[in-house]
mmCIF file with all atom_site columns, C-alpha atoms in Angstrom:
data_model
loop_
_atom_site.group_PDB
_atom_site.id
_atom_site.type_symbol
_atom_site.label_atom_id
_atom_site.label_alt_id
_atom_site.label_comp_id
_atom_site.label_asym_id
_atom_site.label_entity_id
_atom_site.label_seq_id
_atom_site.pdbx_PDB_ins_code
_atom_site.Cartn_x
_atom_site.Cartn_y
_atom_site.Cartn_z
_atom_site.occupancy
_atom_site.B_iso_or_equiv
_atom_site.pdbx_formal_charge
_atom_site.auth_seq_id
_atom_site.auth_comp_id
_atom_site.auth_asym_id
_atom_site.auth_atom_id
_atom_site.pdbx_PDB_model_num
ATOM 1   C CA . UNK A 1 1   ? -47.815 42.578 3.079   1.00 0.00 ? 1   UNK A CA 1
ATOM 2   C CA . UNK A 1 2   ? -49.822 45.548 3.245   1.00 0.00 ? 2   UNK A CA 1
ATOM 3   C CA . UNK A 1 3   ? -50.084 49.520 2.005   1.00 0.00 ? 3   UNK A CA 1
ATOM 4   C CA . UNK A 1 4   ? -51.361 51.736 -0.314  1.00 0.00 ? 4   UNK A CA 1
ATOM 5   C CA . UNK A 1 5   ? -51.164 51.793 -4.139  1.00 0.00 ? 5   UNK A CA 1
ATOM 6   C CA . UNK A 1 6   ? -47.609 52.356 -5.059  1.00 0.00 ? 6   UNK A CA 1
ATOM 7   C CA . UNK A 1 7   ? -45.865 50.817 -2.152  1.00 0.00 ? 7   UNK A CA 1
ATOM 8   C CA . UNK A 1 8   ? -44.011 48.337 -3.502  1.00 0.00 ? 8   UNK A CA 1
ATOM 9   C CA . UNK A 1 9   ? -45.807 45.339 -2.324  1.00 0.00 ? 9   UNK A CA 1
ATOM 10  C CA . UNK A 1 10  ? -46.328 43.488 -6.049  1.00 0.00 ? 10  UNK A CA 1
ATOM 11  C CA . UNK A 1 11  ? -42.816 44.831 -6.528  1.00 0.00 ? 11  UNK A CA 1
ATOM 12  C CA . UNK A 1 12  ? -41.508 43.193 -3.881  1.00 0.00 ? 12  UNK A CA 1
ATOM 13  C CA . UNK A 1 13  ? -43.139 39.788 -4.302  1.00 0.00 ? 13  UNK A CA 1
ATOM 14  C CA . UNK A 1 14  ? -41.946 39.761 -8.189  1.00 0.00 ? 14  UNK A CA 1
ATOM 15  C CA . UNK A 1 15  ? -37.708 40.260 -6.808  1.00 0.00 ? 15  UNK A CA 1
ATOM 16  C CA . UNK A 1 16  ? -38.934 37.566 -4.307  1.00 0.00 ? 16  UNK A CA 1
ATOM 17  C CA . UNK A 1 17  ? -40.132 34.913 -7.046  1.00 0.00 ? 17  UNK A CA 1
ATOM 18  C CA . UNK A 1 18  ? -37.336 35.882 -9.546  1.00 0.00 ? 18  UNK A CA 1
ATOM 19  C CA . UNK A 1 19  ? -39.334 37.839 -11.933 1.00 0.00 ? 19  UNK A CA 1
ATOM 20  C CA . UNK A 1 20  ? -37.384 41.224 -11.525 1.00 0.00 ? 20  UNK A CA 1
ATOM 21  C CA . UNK A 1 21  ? -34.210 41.569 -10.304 1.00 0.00 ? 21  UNK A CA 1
ATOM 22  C CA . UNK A 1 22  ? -33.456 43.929 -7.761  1.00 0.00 ? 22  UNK A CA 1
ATOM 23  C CA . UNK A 1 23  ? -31.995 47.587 -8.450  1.00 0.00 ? 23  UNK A CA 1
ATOM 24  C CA . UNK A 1 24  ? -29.480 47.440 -5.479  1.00 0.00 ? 24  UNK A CA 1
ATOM 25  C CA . UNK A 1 25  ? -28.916 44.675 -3.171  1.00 0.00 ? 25  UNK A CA 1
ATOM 26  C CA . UNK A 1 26  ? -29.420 40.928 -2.834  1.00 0.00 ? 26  UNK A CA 1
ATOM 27  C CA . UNK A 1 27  ? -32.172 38.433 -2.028  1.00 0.00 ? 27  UNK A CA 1
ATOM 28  C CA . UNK A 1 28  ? -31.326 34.676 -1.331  1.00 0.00 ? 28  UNK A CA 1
ATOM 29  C CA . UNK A 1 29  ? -34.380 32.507 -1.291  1.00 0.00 ? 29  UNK A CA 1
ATOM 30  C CA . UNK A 1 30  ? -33.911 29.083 0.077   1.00 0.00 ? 30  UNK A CA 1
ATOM 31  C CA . UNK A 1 31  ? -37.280 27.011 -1.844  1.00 0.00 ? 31  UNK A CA 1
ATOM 32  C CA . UNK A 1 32  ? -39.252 26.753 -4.947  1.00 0.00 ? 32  UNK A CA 1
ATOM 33  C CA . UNK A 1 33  ? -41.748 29.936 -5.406  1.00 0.00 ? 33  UNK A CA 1
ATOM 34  C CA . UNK A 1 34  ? -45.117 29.998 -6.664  1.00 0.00 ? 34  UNK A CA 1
ATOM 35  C CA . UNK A 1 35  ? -46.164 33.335 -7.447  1.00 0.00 ? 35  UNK A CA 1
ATOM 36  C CA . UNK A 1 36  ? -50.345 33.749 -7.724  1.00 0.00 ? 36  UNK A CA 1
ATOM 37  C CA . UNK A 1 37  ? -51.351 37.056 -9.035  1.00 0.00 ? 37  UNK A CA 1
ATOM 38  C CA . UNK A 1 38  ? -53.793 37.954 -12.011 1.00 0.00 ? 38  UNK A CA 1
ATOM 39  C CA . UNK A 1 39  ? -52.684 36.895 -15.332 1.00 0.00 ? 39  UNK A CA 1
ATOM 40  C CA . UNK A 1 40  ? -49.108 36.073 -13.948 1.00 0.00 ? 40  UNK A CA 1
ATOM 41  C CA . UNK A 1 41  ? -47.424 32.785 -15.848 1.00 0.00 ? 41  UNK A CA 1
ATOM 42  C CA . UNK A 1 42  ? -50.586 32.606 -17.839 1.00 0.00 ? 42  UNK A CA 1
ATOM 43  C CA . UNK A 1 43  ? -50.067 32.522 -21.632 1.00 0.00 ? 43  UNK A CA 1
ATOM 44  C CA . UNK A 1 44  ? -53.465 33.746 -23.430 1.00 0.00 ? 44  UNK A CA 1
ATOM 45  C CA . UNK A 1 45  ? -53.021 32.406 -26.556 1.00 0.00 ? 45  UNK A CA 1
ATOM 46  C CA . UNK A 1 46  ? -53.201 28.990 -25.102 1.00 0.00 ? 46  UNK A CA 1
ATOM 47  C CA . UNK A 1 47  ? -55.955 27.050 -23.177 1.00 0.00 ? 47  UNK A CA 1
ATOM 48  C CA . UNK A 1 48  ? -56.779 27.113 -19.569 1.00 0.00 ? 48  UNK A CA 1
ATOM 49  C CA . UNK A 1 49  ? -55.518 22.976 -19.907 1.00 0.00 ? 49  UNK A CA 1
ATOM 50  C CA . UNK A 1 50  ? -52.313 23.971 -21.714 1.00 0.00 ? 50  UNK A CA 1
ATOM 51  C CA . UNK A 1 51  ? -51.707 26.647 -19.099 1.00 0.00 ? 51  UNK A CA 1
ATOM 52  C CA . UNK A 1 52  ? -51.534 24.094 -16.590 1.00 0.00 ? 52  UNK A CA 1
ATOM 53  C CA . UNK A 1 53  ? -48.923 22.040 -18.258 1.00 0.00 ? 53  UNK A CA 1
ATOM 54  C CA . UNK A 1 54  ? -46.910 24.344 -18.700 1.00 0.00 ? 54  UNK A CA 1
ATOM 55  C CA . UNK A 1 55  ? -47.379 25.846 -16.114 1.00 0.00 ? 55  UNK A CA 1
ATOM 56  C CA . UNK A 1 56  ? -46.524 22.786 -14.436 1.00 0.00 ? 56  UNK A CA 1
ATOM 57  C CA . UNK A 1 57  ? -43.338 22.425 -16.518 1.00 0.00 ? 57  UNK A CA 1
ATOM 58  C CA . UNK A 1 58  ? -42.258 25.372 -15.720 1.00 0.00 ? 58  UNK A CA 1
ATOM 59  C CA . UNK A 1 59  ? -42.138 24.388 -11.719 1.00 0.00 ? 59  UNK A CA 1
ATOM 60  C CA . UNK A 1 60  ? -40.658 21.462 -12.478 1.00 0.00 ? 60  UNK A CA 1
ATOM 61  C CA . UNK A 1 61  ? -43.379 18.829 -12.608 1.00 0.00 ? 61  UNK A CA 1
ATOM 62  C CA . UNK A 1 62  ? -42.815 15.760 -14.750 1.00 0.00 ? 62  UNK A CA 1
ATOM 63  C CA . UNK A 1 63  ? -45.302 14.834 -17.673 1.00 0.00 ? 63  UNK A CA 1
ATOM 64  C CA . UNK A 1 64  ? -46.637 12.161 -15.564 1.00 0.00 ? 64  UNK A CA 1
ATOM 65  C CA . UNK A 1 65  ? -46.980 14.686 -12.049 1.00 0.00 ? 65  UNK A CA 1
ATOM 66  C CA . UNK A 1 66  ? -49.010 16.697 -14.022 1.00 0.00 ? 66  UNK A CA 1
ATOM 67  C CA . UNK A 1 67  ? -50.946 14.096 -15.517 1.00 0.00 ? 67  UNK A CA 1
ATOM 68  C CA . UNK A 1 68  ? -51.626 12.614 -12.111 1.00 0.00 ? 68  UNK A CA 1
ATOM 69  C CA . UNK A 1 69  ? -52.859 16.118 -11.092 1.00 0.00 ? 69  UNK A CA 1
ATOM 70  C CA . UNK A 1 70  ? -54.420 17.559 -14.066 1.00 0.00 ? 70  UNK A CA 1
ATOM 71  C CA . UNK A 1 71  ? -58.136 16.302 -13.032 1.00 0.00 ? 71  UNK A CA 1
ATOM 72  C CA . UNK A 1 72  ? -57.815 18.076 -9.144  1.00 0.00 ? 72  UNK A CA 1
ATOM 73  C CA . UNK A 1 73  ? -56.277 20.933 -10.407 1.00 0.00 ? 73  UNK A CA 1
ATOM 74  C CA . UNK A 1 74  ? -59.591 21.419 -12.936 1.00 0.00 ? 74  UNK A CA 1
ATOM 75  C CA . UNK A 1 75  ? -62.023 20.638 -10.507 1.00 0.00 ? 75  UNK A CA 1
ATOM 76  C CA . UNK A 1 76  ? -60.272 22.908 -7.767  1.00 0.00 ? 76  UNK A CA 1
ATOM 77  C CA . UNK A 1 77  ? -60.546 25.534 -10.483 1.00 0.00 ? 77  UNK A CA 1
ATOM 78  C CA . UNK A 1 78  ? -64.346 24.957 -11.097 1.00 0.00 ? 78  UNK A CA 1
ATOM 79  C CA . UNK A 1 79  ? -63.401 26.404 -14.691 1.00 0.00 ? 79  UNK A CA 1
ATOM 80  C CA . UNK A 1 80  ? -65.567 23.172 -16.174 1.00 0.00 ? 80  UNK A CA 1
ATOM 81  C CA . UNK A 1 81  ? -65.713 23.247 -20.106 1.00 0.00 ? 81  UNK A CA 1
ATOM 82  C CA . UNK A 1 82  ? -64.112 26.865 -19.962 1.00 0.00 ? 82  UNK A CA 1
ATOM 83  C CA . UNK A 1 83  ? -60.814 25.356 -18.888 1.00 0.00 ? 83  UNK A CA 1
ATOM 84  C CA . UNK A 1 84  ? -60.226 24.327 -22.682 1.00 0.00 ? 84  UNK A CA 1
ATOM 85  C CA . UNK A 1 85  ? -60.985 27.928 -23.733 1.00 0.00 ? 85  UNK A CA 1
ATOM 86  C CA . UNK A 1 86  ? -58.112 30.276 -24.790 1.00 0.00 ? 86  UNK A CA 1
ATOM 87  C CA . UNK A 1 87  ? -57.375 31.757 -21.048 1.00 0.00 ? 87  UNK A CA 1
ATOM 88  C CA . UNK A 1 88  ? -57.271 35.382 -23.184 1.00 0.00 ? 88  UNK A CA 1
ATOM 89  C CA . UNK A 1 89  ? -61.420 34.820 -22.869 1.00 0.00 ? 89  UNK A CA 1
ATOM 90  C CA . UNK A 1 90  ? -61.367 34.181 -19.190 1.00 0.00 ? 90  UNK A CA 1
ATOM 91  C CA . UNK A 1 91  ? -62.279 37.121 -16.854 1.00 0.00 ? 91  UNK A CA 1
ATOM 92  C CA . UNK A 1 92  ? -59.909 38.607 -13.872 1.00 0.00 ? 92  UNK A CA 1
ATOM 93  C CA . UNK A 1 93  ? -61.954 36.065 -11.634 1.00 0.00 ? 93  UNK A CA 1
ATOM 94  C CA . UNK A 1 94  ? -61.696 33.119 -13.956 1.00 0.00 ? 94  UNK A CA 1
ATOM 95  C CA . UNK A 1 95  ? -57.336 33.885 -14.317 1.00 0.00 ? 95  UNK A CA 1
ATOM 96  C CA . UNK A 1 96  ? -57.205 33.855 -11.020 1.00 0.00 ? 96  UNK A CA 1
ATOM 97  C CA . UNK A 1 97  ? -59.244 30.561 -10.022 1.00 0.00 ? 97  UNK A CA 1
ATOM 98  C CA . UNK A 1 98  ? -56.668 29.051 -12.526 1.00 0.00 ? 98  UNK A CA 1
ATOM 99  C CA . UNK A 1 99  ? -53.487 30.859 -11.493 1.00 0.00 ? 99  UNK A CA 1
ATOM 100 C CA . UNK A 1 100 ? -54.493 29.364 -7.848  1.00 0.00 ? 100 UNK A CA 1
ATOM 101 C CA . UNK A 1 101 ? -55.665 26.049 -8.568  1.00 0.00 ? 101 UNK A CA 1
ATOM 102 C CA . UNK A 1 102 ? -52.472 25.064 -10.782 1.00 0.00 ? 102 UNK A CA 1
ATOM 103 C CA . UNK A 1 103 ? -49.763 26.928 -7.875  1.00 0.00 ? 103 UNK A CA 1
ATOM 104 C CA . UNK A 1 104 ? -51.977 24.903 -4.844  1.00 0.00 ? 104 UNK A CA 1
ATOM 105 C CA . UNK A 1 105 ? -51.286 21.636 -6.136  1.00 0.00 ? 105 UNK A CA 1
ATOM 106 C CA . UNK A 1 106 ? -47.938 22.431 -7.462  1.00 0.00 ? 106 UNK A CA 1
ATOM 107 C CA . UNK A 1 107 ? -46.704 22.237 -3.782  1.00 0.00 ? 107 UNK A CA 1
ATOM 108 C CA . UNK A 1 108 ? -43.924 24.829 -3.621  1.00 0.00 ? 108 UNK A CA 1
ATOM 109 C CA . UNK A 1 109 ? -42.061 25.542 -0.500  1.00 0.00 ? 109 UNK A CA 1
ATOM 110 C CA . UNK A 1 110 ? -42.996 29.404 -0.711  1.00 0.00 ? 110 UNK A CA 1
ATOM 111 C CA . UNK A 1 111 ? -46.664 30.434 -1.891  1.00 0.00 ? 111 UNK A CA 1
ATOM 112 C CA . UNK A 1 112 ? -46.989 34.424 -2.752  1.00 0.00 ? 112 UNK A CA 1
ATOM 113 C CA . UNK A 1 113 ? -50.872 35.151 -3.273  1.00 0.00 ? 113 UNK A CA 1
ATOM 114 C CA . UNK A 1 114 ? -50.580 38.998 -4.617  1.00 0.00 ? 114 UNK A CA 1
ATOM 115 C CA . UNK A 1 115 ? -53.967 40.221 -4.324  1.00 0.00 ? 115 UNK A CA 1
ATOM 116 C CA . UNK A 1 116 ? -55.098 37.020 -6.565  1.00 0.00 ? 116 UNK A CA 1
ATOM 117 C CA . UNK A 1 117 ? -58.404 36.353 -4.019  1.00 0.00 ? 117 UNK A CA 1
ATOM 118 C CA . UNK A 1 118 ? -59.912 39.641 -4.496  1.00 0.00 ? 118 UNK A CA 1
ATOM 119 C CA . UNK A 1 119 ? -61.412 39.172 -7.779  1.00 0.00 ? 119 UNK A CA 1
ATOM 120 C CA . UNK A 1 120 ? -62.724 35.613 -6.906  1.00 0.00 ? 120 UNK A CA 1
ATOM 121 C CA . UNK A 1 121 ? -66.084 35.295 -5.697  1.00 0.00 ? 121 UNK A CA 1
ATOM 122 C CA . UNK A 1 122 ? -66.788 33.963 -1.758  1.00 0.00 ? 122 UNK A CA 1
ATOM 123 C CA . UNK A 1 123 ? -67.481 30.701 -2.227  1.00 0.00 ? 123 UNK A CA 1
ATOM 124 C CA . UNK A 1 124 ? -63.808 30.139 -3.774  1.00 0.00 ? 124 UNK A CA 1
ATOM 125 C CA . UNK A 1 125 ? -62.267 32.880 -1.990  1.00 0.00 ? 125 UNK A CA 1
ATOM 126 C CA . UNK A 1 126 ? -63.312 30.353 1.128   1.00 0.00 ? 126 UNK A CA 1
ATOM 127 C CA . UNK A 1 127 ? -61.865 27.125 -0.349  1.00 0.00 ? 127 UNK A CA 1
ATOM 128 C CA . UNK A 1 128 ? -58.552 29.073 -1.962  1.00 0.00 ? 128 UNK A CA 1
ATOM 129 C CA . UNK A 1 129 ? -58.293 30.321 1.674   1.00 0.00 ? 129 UNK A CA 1
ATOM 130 C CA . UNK A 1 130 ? -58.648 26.489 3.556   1.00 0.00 ? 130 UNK A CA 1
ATOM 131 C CA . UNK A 1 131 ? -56.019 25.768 1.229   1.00 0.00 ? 131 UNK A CA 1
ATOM 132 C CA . UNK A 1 132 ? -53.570 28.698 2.100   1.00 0.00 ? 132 UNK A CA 1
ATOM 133 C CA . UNK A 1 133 ? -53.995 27.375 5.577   1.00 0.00 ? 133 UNK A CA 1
ATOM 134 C CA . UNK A 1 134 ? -53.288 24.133 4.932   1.00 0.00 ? 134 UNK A CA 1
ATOM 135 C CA . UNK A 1 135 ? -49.860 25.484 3.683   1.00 0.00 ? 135 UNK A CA 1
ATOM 136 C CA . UNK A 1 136 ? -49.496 27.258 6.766   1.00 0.00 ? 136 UNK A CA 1
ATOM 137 C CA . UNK A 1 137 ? -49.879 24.215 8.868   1.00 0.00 ? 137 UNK A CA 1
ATOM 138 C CA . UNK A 1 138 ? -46.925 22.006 6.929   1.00 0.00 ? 138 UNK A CA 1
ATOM 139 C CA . UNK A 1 139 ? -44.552 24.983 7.716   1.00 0.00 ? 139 UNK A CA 1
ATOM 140 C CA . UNK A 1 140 ? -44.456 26.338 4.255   1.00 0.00 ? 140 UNK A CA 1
ATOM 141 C CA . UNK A 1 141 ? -43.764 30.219 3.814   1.00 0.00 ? 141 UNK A CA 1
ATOM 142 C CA . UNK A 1 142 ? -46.482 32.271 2.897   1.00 0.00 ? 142 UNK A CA 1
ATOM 143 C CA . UNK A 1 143 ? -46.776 35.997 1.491   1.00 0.00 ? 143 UNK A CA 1
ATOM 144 C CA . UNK A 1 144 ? -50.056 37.618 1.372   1.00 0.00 ? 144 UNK A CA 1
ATOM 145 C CA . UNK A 1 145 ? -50.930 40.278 -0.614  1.00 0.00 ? 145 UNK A CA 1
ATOM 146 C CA . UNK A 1 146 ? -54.435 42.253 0.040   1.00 0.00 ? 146 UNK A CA 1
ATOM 147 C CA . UNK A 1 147 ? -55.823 45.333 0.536   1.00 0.00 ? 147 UNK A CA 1
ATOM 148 C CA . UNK A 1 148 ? -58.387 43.919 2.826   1.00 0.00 ? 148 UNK A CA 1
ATOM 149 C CA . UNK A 1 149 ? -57.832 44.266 6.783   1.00 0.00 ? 149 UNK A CA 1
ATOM 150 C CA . UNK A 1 150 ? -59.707 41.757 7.601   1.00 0.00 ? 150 UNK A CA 1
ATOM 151 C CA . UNK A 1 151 ? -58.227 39.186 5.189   1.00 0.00 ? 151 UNK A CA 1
ATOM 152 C CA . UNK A 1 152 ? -55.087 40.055 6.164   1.00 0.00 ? 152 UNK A CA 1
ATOM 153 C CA . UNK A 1 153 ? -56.255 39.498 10.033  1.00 0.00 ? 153 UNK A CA 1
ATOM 154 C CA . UNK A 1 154 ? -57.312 36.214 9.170   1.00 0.00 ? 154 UNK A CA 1
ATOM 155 C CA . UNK A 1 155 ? -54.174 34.903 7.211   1.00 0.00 ? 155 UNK A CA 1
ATOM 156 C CA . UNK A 1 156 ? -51.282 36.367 9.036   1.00 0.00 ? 156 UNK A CA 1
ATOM 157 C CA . UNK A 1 157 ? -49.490 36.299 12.249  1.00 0.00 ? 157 UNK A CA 1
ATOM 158 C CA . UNK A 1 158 ? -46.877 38.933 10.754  1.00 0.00 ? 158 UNK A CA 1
ATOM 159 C CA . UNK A 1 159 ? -47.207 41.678 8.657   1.00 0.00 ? 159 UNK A CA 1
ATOM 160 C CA . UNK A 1 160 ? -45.329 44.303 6.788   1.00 0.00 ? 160 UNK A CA 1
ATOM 161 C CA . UNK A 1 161 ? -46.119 47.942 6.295   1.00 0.00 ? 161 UNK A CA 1
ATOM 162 C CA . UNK A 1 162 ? -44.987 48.965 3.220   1.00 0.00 ? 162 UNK A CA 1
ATOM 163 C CA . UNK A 1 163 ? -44.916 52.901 2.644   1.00 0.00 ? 163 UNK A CA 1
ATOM 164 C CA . UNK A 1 164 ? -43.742 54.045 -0.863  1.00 0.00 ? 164 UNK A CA 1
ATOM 165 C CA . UNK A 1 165 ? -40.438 51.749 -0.888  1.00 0.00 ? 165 UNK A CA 1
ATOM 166 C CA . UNK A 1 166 ? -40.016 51.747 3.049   1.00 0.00 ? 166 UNK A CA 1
ATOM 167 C CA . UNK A 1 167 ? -41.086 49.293 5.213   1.00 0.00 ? 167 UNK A CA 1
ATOM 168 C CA . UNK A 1 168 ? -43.065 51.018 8.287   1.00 0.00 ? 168 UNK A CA 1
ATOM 169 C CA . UNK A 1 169 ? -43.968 48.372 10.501  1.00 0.00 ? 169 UNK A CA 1
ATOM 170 C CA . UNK A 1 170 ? -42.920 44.574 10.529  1.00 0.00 ? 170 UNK A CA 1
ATOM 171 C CA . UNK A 1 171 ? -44.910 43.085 13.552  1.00 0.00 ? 171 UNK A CA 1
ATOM 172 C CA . UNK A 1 172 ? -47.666 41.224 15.136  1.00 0.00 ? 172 UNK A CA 1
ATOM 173 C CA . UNK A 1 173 ? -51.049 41.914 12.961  1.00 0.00 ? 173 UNK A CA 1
ATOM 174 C CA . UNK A 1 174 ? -53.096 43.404 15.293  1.00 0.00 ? 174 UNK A CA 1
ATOM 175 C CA . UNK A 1 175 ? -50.473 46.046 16.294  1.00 0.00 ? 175 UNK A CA 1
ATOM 176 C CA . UNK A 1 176 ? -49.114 46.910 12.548  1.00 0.00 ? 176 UNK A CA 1
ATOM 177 C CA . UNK A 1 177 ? -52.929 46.929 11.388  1.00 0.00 ? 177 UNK A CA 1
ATOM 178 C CA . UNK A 1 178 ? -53.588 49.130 14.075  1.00 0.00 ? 178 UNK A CA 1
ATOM 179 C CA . UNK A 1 179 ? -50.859 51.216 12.891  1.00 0.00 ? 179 UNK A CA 1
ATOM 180 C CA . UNK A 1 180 ? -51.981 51.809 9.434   1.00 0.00 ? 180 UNK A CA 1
ATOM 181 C CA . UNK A 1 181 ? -55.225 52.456 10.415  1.00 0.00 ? 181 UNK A CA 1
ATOM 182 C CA . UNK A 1 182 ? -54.037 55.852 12.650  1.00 0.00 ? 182 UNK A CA 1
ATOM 183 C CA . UNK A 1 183 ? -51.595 56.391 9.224   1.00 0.00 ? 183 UNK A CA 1
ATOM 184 C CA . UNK A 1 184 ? -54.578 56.685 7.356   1.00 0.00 ? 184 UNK A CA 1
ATOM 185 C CA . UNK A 1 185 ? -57.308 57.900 9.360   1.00 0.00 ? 185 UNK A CA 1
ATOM 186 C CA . UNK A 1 186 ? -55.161 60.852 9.931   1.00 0.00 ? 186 UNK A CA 1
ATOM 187 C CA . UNK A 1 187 ? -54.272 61.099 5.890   1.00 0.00 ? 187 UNK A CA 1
ATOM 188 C CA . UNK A 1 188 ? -58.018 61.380 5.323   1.00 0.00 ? 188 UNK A CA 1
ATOM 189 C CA . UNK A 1 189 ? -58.323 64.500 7.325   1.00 0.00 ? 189 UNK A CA 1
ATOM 190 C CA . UNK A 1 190 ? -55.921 66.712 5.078   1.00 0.00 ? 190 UNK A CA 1
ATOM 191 C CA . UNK A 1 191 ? -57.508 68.909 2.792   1.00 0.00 ? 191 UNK A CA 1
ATOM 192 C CA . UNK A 1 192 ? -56.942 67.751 -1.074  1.00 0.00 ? 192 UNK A CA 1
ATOM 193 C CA . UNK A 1 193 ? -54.137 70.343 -1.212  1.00 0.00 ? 193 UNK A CA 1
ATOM 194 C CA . UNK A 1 194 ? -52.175 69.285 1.872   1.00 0.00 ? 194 UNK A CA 1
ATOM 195 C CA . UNK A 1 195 ? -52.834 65.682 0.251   1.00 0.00 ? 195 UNK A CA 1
ATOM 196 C CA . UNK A 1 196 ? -51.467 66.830 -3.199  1.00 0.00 ? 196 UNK A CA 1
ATOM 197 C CA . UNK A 1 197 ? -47.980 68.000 -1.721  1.00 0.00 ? 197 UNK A CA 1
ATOM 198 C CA . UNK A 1 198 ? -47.642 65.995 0.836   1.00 0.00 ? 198 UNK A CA 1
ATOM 199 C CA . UNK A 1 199 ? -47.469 62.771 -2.572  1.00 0.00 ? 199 UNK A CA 1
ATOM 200 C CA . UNK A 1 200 ? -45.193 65.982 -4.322  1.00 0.00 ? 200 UNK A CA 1
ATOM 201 C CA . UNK A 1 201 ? -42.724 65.669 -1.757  1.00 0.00 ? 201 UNK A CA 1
ATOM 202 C CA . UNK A 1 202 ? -42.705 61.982 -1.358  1.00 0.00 ? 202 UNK A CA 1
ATOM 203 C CA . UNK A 1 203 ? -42.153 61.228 -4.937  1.00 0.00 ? 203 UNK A CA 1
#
């Protein structure tokens, strides 16, 4: 999924995984979601290791599952002696090593990543995105989030153009990335006035 600021995309993904409900319409979704975004399902008050249980709880993992996968989970997370640290301590970077680490070995049928990889650094960024392929090649449905083209040319064989609530493009990647590239090479020639009403009249 891909656009500017104010698209929709996080919008989207939240009806998707059941967080907000949509203003008109319907959306069936045939799996368990795991929704990876910065902070999201992550309780501050509570530590990086009780995030994970419930967390895992709240998937539908048993006491035992969890158990079985609390030491992976931590390691995958390279969190270390942080992970028993109240999470509201833990930087953007360190929420979202967590947020992935606990949804990746959760095994859901549909993984959302919104934007949750661009605060990491490379080297997890790297493993987080072995695993998303991984998923991909058991068949599982993935979203992905980013502002980064080349990210997004890496991860997807589809992708969706979203343009203030309307989807642009849905195609191939190359050809809908090439797309939005002409949409906003040609933005970045207005003057700041002609930019300035031309967001008046779409809002």
């Amino acid at each position: 999924i891909f656009g500017t600021n104010g698209s929709g995309k996080s919008t989207l993904m939240k009806i998707i995984s059941g967080i907000v409900p949509p203003t008109t319409g319907k959306v069936t979704v045939n799996g368990e979601v795991s929704l990876i975004a910065i902070n999201a399902g992550l309780r501050g008050g509570m530590t990086g290791r009780d995030n994970i249980r419930l967390k895992g709880m709240l998937m539908g993992m048993t006491d035992v599952e969890i158990d079985e996968k609390m030491a992976d989970i931590i390691d995958f997370s390279e969190l270390g002696p942080f992970i028993d640290q109240q999470v509201k301590n833990y930087s953007s970077g360190m929420k979202s090593k967590l947020g992935f680490a606990i949804s990746a070995y959760s095994d859901p049928d549909i993984l959302i990543i919104d934007e949750a990889l661009s605060v990491g650094d490379a080297t997890f960024a790297k493993k987080s995105f072995q695993k998303i392929k991984d998923f991909k090649a058991a068949g599982k449905t993935i979203f992905f989030v980013s502002h980064s083209m080349g990210q997004v040319k890496e991860m997807a064989d589809r992708v969706i153009w979203l343009d203030y609530g309307q989807v642009r493009s849905f195609d191939k990647a190359d050809k809908t990335l090439a797309e939005y590239k002409t949409y906003t090479d040609s933005i970045k020639k207005l003057s700041n006035q002609e930019q300035t009403d031309r967001m008046k009249n779409i809002r």
